[in-house]
Structure formats: structure tokens, C-alpha cells
Short mmCIF file of C-alpha atoms in Angstrom, two decimals:
data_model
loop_
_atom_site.label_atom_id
_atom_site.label_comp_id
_atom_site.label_asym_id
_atom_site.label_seq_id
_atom_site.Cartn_x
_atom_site.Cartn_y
_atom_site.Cartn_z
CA UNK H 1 -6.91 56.04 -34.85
CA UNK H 2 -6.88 59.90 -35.01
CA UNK H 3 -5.73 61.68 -31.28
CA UNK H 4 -2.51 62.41 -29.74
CA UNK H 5 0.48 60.68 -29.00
CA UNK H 6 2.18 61.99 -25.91
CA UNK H 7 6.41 61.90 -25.21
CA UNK H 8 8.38 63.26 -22.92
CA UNK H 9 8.79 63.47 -18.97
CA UNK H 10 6.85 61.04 -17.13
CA UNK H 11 5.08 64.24 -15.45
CA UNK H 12 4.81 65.76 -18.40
CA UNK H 13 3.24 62.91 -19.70
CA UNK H 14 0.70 62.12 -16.74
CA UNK H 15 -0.37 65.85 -16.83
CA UNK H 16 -1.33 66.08 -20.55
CA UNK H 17 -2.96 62.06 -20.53
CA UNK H 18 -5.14 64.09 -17.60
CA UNK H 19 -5.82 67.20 -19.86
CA UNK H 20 -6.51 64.74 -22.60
CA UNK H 21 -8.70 62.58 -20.62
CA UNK H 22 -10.50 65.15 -19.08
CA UNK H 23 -11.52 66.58 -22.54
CA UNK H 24 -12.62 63.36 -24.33
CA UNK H 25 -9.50 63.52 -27.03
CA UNK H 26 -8.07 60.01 -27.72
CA UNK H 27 -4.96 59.54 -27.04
CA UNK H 28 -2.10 56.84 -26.72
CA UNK H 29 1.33 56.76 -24.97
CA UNK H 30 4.03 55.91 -27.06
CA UNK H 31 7.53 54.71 -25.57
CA UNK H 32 9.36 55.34 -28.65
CA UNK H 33 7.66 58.25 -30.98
CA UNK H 34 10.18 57.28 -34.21
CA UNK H 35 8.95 53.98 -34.30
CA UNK H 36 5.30 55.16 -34.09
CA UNK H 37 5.75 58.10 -36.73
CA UNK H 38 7.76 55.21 -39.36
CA UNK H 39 4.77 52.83 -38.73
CA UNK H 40 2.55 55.69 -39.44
CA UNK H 41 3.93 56.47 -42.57
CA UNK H 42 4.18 52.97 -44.05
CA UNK H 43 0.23 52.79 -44.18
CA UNK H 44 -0.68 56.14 -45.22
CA UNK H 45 1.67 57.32 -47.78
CA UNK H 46 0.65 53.82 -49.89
CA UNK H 47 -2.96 54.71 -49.48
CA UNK H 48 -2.08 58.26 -50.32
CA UNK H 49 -0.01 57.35 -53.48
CA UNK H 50 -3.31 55.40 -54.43
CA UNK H 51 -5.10 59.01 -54.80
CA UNK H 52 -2.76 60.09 -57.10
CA UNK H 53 -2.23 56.87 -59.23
CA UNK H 54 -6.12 56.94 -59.72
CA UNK H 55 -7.87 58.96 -63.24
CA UNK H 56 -10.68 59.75 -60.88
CA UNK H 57 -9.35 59.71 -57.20
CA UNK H 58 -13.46 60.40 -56.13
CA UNK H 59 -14.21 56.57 -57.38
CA UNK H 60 -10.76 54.89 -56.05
CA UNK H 61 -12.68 52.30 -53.90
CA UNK H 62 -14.09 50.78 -57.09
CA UNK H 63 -11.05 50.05 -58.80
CA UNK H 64 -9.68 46.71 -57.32
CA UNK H 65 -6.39 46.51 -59.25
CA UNK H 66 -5.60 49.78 -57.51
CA UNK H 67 -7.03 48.54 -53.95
CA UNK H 68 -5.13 45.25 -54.60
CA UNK H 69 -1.88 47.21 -55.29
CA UNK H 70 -1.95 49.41 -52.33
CA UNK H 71 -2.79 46.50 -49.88
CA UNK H 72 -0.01 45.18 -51.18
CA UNK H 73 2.40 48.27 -50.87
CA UNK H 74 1.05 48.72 -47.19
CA UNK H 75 1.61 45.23 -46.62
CA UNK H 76 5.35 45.30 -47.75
CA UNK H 77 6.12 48.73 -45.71
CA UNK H 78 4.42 47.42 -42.70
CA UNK H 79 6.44 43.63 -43.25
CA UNK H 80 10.08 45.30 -43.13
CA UNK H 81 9.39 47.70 -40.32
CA UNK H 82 8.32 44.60 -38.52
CA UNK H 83 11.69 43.67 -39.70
CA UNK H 84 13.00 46.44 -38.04
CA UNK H 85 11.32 45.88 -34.67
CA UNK H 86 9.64 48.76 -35.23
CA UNK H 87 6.22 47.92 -35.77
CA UNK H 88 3.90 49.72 -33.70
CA UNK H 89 1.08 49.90 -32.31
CA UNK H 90 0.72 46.10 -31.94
CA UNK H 91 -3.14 46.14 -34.02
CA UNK H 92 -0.76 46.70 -37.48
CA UNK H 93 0.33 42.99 -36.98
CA UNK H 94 -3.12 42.33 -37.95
CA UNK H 95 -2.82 44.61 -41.25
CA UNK H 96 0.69 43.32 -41.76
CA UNK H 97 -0.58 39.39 -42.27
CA UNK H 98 -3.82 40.18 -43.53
CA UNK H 99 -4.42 37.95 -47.11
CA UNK H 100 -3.49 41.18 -49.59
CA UNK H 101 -7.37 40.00 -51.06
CA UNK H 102 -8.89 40.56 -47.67
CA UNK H 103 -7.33 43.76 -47.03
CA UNK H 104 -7.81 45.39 -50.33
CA UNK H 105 -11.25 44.73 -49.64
CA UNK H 106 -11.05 46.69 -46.29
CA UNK H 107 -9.31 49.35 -47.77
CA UNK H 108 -12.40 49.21 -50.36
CA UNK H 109 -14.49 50.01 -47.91
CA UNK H 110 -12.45 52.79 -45.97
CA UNK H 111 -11.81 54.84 -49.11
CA UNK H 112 -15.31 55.15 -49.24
CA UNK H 113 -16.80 55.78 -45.81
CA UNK H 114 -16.73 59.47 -44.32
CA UNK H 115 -13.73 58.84 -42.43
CA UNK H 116 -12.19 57.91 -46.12
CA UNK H 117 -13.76 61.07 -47.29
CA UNK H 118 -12.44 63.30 -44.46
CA UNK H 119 -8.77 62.16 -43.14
CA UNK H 120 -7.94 60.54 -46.65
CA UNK H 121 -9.55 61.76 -49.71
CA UNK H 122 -9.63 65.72 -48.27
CA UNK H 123 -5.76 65.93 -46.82
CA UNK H 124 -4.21 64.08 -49.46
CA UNK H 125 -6.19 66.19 -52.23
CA UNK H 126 -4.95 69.08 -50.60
CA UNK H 127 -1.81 68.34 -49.99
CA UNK H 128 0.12 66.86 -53.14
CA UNK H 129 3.43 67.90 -52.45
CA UNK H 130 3.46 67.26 -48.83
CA UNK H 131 2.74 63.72 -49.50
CA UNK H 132 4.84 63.48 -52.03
CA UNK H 133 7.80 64.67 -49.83
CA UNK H 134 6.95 61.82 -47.43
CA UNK H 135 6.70 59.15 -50.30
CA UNK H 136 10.23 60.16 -51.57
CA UNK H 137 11.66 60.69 -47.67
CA UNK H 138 9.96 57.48 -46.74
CA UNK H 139 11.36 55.35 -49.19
CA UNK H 140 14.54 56.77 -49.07
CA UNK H 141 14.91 55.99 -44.93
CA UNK H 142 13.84 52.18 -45.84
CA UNK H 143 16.59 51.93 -48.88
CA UNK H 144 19.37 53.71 -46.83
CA UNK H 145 18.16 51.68 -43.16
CA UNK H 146 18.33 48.22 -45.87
CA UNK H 147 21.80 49.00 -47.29
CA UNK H 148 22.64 49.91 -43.34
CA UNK H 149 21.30 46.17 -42.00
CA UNK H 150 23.04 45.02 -45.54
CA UNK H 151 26.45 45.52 -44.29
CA UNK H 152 26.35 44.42 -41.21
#
């Protein structure tokens, strides 16, 4: 779902939903912005990681151990921030117990289309090191936020 995810003062809110509206640019209100932004991150930086695992990142929907093993990466991230109560919004329940087969197969499919092409392929090509910031960041919030639950 690509648009805008709008925080803040109720007004502020209503106004920019209206600008938004008015101009045809999808957009979603989100109560709590953190929980939307660590949901975020737990499927993309697994299906960016794939990318850069891959010897030719152009052909990644044909290589099923690779779609397999990001399915299954999304799947984990998206299971413990469900853990978390922080899974949002609701339709990543439906990714989170997807069979891993199913969803690799899925996956297949969006790697290749022009959406793949566009918001995948092209951002995460051009943007190594920003992706790999978030896969180290990332990873480190879910081991710290584990060892945090851990103790308690």
C-alpha cells in the first residue's frame, strides 16, 4: 500500500485526510505511527535483504530457495511484532499465517510485476546502505525489545 500515513492533532489530521482526499493520494490514519513504521519494516527489509543475497537480483523471483527463505524471514518478523501487539495494519495477519509455501509463491510473483520492479527492485538497488542501516537497526530493536520482555 504506497500513500500517506497521517499523525498528529485531530484537526490537523481531518485537514490533510481532506487535502489528501481531494487529490486522489491514498492514505490511512494511523493511531500509533511506531507500531505502523516497526510493522513496515519487518516485511520490507526481508524482501530487501533478498536483493542482496541474490547473484543476479534481476531474476530473484525464479529462485525459490531464496523466495522460500524470505517468506520465511517476513513471516518470523511479522510473528513477534504480533507478539508485541504491534502488528499493524490488521491485512499483515493474513501475511503473518500464510503457509511459508503459499507466500513465497506470492512474493514470486510481486518481485516480478512492475510494482516489484518499481518500489522494490529500483529503491533497494539504489539504496544499499540505507537498507542495510535498517536491517542492522531493525534487528537490533527486536533483540534489545526480546531481552527487555526477557526480564520481566
Amino acid at each position: 500500500e504506497i500513500g500517506v500515513r497521517l499523525v498528529g492533532s485531530e484537526m490537523c489530521i481531518r485537514d490533510r485526510a481532506y487535502i489528501f482526499r481531494k487529490s486522489h493520494i491514498p492514505y490511512q490514519i494511523v493511531p500509533e505511527m511506531h507500531h505502523w513504521q516497526i510493522s513496515h519494516l519487518g516485511v520490507i527489509i526481508p524482501l530487501a535483504d533478498a536483493y542482496y543475497q541474490s547473484r543476479h537480483p534481476e531474476k530473484i523471483c525464479a529462485n525459490e530457495k531464496l523466495m522460500t527463505l524470505t517468506a520465511y524471514r517476513m513471516k518470523k518478523n511479522l510473528k513477534w511484532i504480533a507478539q508485541k501487539g504491534m502488528l499493524c495494519p490488521a491485512k499483515l495477519y493474513m501475511i503473518k499465517d500464510m503457509p511459508t509455501g503459499m507466500l513465497a509463491g506470492v512474493l514470486s510473483r510481486v518481485y516480478q510485476s512492475e510494482f516489484g520492479n518499481r518500489f522494490l527492485y529500483r529503491h533497494a538497488m539504489h539504496a544499499p546502505e540505507e537498507f542495510q542501516r535498517l536491517h542492522q537497526e531493525f534487528y537490533n530493536y527486536m533483540k534489545t525489545h526480546t531481552k527487555e520482555s526477557n526480564k520481566t
